[in-house]
Coordinates of N, CA, C and O in Angstrom, one line a residue:
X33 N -20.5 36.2 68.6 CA -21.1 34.9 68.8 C -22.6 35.0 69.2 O -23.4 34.0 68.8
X34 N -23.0 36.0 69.8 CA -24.5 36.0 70.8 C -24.7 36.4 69.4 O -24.8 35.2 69.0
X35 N -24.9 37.3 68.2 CA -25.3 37.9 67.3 C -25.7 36.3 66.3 O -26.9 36.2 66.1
X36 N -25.0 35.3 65.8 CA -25.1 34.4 65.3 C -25.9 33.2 65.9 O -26.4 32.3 65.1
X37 N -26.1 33.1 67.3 CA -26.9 32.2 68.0 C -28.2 32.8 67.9 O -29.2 32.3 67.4
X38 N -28.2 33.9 68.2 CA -29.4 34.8 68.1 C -30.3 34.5 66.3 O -31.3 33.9 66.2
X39 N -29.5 35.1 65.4 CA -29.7 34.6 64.0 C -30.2 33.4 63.7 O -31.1 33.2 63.0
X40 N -29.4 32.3 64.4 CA -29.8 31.0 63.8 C -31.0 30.6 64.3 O -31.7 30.0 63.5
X41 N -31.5 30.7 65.9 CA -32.7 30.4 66.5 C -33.9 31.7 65.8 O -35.1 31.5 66.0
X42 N -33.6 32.5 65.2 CA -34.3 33.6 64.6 C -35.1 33.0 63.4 O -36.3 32.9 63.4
X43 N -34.4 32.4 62.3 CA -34.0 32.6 61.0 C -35.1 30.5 61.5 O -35.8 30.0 60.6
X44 N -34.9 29.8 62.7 CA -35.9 28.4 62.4 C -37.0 28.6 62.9 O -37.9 27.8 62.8
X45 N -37.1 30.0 63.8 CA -38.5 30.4 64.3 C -39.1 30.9 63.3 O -40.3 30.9 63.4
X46 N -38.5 31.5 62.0 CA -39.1 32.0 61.1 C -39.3 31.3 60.2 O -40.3 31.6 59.5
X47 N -38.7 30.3 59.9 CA -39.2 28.8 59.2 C -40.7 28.2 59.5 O -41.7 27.9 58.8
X48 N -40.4 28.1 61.0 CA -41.4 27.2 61.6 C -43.0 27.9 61.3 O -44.0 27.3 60.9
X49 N -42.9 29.4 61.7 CA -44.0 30.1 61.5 C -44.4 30.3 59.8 O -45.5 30.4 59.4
X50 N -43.1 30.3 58.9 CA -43.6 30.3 57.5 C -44.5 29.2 57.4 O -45.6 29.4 56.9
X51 N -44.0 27.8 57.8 CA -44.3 26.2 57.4 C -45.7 26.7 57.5 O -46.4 26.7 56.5
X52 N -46.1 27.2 59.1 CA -47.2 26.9 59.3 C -48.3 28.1 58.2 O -49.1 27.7 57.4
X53 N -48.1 29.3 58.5 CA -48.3 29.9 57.4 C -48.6 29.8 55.8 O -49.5 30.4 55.2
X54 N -48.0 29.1 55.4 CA -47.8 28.1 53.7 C -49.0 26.9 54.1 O -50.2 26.9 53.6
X55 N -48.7 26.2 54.7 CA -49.6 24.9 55.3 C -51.2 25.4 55.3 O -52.0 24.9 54.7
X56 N -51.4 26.5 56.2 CA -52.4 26.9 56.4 C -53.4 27.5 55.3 O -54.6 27.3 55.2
X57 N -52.6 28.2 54.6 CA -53.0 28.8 53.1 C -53.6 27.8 51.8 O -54.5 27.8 51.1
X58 N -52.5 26.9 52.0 CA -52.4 26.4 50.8 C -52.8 24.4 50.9 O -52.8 23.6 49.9
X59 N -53.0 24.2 52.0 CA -53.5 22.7 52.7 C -52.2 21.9 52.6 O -52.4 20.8 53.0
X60 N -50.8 22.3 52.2 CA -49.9 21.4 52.7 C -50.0 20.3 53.8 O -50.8 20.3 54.7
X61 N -49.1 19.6 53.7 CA -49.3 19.0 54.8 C -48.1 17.7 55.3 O -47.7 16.8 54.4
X62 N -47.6 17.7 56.7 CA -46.1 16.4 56.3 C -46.7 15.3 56.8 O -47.3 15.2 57.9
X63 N -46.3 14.7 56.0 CA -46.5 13.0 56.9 C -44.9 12.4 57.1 O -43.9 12.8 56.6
X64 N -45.2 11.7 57.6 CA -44.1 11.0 58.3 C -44.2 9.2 58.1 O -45.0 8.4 58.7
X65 N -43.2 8.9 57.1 CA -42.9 7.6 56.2 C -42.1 6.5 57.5 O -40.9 6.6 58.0
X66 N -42.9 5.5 57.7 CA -42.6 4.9 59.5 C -42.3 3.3 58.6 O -42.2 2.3 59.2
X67 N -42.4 3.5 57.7 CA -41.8 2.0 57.3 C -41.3 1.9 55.7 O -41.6 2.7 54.8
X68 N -40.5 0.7 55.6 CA -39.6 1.1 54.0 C -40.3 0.3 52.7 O -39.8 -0.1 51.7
X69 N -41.6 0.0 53.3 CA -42.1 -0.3 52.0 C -42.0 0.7 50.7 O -42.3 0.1 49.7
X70 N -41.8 1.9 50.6 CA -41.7 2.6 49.3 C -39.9 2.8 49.1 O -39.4 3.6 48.3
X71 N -39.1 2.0 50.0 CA -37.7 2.4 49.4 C -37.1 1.4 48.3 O -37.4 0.2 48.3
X72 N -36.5 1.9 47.6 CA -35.7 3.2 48.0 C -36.4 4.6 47.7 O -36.2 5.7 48.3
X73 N -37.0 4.4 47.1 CA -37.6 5.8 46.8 C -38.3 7.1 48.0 O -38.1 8.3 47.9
X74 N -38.8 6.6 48.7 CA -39.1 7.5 49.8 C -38.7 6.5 51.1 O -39.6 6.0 51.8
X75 N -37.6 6.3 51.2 CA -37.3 5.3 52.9 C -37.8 5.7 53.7 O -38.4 6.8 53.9
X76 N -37.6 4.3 54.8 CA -38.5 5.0 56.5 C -37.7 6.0 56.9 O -36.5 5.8 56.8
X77 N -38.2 6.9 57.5 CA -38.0 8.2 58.4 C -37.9 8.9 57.3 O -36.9 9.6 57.4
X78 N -38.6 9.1 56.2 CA -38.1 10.7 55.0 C -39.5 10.7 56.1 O -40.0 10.0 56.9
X79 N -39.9 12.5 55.2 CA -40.9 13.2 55.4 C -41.5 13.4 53.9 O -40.7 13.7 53.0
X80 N -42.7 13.3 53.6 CA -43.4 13.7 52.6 C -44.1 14.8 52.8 O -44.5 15.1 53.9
X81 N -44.3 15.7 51.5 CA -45.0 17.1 51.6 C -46.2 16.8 50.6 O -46.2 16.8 49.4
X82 N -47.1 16.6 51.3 CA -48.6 16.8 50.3 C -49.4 17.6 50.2 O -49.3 18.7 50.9
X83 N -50.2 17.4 49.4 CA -51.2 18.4 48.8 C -52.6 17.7 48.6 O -52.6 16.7 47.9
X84 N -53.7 18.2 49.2 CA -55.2 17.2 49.2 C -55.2 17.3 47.7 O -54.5 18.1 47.1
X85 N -55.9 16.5 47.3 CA -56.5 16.4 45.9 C -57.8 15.9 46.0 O -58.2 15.3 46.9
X86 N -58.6 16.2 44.6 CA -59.8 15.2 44.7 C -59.3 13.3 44.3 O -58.2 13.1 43.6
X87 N -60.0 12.3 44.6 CA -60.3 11.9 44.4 C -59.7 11.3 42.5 O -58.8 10.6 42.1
X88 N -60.9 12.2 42.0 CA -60.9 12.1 40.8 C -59.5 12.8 40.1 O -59.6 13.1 38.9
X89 N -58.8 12.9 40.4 CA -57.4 13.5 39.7 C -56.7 13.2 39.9 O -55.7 13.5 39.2
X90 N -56.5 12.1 40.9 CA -55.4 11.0 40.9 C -55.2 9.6 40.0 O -56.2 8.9 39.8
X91 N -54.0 9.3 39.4 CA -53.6 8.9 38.4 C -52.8 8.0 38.9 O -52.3 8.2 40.0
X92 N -52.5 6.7 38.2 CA -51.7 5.6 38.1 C -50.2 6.3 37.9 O -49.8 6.9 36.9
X93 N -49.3 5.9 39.3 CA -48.0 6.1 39.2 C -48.0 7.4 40.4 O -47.0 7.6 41.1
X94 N -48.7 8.0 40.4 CA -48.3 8.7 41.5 C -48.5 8.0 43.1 O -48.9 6.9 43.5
X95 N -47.8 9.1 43.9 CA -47.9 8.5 45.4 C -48.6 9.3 46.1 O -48.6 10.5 46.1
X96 N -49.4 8.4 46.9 CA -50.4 8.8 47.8 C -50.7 8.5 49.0 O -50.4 7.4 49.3
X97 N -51.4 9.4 50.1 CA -51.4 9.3 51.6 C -52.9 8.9 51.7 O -53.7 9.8 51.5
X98 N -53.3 7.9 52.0 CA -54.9 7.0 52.0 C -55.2 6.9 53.4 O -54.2 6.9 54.2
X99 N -56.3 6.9 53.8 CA -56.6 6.1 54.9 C -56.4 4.7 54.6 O -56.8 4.4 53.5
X100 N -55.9 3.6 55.6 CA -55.8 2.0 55.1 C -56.6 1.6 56.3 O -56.5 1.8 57.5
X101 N -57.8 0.6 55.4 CA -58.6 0.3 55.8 C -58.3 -0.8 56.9 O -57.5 -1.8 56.9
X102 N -59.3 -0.5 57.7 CA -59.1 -1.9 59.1 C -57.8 -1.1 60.2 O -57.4 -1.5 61.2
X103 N -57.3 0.4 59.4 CA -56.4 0.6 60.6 C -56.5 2.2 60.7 O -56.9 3.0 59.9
X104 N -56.2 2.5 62.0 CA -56.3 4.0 62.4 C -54.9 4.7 61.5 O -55.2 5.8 61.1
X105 N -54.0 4.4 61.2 CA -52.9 5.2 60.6 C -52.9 5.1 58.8 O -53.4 4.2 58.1
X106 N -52.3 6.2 58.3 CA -52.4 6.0 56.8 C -51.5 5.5 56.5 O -50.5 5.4 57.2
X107 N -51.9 5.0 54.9 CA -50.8 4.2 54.1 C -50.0 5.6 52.9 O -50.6 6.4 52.2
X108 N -48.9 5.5 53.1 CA -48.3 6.3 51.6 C -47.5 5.3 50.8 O -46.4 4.7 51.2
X109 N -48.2 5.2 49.5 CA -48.1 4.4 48.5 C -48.2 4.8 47.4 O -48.7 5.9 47.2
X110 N -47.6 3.8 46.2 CA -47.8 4.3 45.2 C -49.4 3.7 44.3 O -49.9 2.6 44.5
X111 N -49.8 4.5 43.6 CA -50.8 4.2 43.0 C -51.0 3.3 41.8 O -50.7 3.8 40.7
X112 N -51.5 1.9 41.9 CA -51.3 1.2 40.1 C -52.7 1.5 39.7 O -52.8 1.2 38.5
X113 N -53.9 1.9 40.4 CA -54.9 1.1 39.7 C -55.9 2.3 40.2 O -55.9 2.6 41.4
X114 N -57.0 3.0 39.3 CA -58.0 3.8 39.7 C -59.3 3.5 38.9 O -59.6 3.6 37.7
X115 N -60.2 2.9 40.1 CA -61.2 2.7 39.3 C -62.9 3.5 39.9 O -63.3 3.9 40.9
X116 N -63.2 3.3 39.1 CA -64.9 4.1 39.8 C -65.9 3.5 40.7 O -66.2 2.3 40.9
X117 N -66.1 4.2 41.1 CA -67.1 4.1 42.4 C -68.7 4.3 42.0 O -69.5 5.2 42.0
X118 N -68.7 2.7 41.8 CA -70.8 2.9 41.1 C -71.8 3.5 42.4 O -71.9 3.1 43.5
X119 N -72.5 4.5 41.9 CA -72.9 5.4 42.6 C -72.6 6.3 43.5 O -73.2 6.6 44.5
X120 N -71.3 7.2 43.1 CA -70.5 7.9 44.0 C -69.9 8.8 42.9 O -68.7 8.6 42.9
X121 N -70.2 9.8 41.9 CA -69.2 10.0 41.4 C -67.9 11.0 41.7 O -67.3 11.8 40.9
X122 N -67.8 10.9 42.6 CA -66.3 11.3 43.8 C -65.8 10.8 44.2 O -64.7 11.2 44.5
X123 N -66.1 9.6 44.4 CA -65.3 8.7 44.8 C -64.4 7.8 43.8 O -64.8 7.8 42.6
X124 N -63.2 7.1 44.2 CA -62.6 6.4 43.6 C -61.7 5.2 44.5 O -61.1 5.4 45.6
X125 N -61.9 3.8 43.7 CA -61.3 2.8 44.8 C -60.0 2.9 44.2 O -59.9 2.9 43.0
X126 N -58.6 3.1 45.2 CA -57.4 3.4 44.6 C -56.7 1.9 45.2 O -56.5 1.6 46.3
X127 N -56.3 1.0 43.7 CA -55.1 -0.5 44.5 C -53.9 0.5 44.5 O -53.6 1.3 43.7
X128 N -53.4 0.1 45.7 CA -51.5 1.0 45.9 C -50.7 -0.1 45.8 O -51.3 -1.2 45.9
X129 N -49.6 -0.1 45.8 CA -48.5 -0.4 46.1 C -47.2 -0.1 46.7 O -46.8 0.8 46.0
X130 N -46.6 -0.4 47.5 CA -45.2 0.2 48.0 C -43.9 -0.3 47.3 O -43.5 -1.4 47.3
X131 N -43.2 0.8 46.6 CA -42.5 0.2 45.5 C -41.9 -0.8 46.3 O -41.6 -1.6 45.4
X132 N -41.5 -1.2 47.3 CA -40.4 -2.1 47.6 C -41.4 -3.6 48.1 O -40.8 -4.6 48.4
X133 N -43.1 -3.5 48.0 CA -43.7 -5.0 48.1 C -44.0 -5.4 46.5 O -44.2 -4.7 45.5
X134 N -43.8 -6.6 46.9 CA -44.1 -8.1 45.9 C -45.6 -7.3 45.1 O -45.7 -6.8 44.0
X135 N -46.3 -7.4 46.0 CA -47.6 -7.7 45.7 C -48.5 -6.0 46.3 O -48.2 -5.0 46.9
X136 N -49.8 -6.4 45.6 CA -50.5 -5.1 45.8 C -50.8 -5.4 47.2 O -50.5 -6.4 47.9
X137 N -51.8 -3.8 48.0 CA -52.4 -3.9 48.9 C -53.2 -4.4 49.0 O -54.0 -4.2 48.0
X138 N -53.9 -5.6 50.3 CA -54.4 -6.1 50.3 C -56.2 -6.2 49.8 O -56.8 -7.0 49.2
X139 N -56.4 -4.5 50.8 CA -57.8 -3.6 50.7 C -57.5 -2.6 49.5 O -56.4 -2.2 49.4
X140 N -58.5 -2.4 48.6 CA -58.6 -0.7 47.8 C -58.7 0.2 48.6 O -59.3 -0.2 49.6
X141 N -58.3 1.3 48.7 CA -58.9 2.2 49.9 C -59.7 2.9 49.2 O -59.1 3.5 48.3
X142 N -61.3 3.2 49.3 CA -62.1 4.1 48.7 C -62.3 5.3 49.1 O -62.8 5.3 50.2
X143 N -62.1 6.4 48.6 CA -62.0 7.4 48.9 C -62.5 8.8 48.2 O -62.6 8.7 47.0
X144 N -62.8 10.0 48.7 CA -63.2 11.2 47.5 C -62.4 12.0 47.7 O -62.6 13.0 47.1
X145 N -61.0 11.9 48.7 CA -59.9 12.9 48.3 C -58.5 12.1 48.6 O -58.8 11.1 49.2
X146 N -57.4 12.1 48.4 CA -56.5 11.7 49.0 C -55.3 13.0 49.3 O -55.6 14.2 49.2
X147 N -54.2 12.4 49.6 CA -52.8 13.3 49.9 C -51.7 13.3 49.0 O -50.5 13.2 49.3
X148 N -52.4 13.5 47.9 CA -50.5 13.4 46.8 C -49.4 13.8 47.4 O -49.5 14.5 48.3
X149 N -48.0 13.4 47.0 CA -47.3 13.5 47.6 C -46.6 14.4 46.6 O -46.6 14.0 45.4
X150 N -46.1 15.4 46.9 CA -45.5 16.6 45.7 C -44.1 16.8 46.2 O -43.4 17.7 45.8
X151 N -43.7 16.0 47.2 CA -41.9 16.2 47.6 C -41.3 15.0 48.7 O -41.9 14.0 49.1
X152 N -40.4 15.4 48.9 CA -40.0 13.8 50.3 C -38.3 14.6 50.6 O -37.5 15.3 49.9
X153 N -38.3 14.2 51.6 CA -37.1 14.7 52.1 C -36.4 13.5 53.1 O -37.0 13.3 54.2
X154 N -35.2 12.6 52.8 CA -35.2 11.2 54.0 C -34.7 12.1 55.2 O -34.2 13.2 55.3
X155 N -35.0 11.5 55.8 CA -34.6 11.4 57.3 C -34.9 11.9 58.5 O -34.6 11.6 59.6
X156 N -36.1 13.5 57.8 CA -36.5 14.3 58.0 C -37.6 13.5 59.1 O -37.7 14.1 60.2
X157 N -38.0 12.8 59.0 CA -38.9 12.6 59.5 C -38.8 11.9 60.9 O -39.6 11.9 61.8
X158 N -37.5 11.4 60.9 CA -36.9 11.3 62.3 C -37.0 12.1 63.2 O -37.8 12.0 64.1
X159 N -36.3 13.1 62.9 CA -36.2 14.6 63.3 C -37.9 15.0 64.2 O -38.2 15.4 65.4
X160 N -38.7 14.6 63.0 CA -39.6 15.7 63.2 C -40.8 14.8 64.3 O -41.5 15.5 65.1
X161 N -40.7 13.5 64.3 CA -41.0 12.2 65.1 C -40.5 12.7 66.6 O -41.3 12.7 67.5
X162 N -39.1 13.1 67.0 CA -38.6 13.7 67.7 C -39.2 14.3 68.5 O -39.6 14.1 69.6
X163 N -39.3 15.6 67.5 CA -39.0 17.0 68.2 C -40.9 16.7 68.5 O -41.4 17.9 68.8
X164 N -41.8 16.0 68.6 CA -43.1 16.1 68.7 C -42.9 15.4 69.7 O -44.0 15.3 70.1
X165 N -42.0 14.5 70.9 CA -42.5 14.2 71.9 C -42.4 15.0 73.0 O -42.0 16.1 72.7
X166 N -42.7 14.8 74.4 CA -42.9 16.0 75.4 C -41.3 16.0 75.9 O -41.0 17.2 76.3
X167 N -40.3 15.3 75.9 CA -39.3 15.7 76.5 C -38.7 16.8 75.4 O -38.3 17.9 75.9
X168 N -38.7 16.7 74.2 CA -38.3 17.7 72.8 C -39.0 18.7 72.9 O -38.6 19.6 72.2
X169 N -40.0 18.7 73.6 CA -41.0 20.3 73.5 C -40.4 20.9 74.8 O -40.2 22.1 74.7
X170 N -40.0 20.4 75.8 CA -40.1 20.8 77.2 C -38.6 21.3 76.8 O -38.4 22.5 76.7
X171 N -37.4 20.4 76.5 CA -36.4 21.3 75.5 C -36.3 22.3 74.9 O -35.5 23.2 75.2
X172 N -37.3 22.3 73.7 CA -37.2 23.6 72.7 C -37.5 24.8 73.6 O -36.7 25.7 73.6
X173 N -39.1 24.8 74.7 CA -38.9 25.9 75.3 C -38.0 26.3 76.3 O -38.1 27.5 76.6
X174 N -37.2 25.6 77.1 CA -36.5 26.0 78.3 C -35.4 26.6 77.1 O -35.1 27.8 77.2
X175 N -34.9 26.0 76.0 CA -33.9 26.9 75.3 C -34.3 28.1 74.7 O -33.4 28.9 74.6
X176 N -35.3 28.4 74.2 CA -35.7 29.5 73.7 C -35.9 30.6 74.7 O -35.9 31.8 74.5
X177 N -36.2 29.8 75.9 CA -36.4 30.7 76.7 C -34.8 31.2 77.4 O -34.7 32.3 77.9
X178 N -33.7 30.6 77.4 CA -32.5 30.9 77.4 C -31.9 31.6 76.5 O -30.9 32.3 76.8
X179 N -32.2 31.4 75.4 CA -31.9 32.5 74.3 C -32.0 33.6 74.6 O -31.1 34.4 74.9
X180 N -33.5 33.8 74.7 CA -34.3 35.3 75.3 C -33.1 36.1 76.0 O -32.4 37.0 75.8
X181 N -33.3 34.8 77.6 CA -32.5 36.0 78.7 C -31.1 36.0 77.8 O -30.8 37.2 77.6
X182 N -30.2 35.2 77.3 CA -29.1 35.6 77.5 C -28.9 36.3 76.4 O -27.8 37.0 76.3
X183 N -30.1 36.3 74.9 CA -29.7 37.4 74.0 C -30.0 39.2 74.7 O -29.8 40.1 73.9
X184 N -30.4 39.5 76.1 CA -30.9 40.4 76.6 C -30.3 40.8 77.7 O -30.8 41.7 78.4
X185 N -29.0 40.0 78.1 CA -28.3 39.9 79.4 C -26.8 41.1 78.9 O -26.1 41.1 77.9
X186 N -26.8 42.0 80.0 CA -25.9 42.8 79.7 C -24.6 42.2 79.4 O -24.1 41.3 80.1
X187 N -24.0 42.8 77.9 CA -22.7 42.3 78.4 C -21.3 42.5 78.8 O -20.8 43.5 78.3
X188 N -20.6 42.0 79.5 CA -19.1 41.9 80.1 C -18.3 43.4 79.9 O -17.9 43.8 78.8
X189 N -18.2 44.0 80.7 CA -17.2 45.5 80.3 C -15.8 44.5 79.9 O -15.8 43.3 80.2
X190 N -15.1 44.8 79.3 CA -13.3 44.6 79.1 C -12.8 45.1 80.1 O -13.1 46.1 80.9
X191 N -12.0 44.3 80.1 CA -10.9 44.3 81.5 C -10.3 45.0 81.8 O -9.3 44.5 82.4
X192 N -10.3 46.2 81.5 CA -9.6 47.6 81.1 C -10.3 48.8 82.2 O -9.9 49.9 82.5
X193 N -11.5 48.1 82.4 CA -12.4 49.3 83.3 C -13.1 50.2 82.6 O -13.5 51.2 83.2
X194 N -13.5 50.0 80.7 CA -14.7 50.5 80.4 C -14.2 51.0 79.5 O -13.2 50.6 79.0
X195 N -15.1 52.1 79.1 CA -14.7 53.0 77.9 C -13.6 53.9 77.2 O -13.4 54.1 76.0
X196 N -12.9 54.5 78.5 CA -12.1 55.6 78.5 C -12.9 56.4 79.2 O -12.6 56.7 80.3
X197 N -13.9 56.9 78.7 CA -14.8 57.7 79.2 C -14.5 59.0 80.2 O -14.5 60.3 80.0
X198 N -14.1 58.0 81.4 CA -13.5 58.9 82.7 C -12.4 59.2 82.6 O -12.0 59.8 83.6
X199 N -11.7 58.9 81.9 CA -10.1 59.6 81.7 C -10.2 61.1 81.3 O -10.8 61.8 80.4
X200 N -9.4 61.4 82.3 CA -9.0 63.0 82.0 C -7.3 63.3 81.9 O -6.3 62.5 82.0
X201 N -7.4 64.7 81.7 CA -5.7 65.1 81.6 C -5.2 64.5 83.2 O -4.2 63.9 83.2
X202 N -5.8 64.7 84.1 CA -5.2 64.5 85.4 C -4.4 63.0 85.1 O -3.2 63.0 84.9
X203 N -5.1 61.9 84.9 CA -4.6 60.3 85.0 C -3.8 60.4 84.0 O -3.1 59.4 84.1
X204 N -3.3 61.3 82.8 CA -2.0 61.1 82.2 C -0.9 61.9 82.5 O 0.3 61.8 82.2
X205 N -1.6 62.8 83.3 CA -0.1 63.5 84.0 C 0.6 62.3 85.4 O 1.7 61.7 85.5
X206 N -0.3 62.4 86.0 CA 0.1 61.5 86.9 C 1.0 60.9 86.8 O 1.3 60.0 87.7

């Protein structure tokens, strides 16, 4: 059992440090989908996996992570409409949509790179909303740190009194 606890807390510490690893290399990056304007297709609480892009390479129909304007948090939407930016040629004003509104976004969000979205995972993002507040951090380490001692804690002789070890001819004559 200690061998399998040990494995499993092993095998998501080695996730966690890949994520960051891959992320760091390659500009991944997760956002966290907090409302169901794009469902069904990406419902609230998925996680999306992006990738920066320019600007200029983004295309009608894909989804994307924008800054939305007038607010501190981004929008992930889908893209209907790319147009140019007179005097900017990096920039581009992108109209979005969320597959599940009526109507377009209100603002273009102008921009010279955005966050395509190259995967989504639902529910994921609950999770991960979670595990980022302080009572879920103060958790993960008091457990990890329980792991530690108890993957390192001697264990239990059998109730027998050990190995044999100390048996000699005397205790079977006896």
């Amino acid at each position: 059992m200690r061998a399998v606890v040990v494995a499993v807390a092993g095998t998501v510490g080695v996730l966690c440090v890949g994520w960051w690893a891959v992320a760091a290399t390659t500009g991944l990056s997760l956002v966290v989908v907090t409302t169901g304007s794009m469902s069904p297709t990406i419902p609230a609480g998925a996680v999306v996996v992006t990738e920066r892009v320019a600007a200029a390479d983004v295309r009608p129909g894909q989804v994307v992570t924008v800054p939305r304007p007038g607010s501190p948090l981004p929008v992930t939407h889908r893209v209907v409409a790319v147009d140019r930016v007179p005097g900017d040629t990096a920039a581009r004003s992108l109209t979005t949509r969320g597959d599940a509104n009526d109507t377009v976004d209100r603002d273009p969000s102008v921009v010279r790179e955005a966050r395509r979205t190259i995967a989504s995972a639902p529910a994921l993002g609950h999770v991960l909303q979670w595990s980022s507040t302080p009572a879920a951090r103060g958790l993960a380490v008091a457990t990890v740190g329980l792991l530690v001692v108890w993957s390192f804690w001697p264990a239990r002789r059998a109730a027998g009194g050990g190995d044999g070890a100390g048996d000699d001819e005397r205790g079977a004559r006896g």
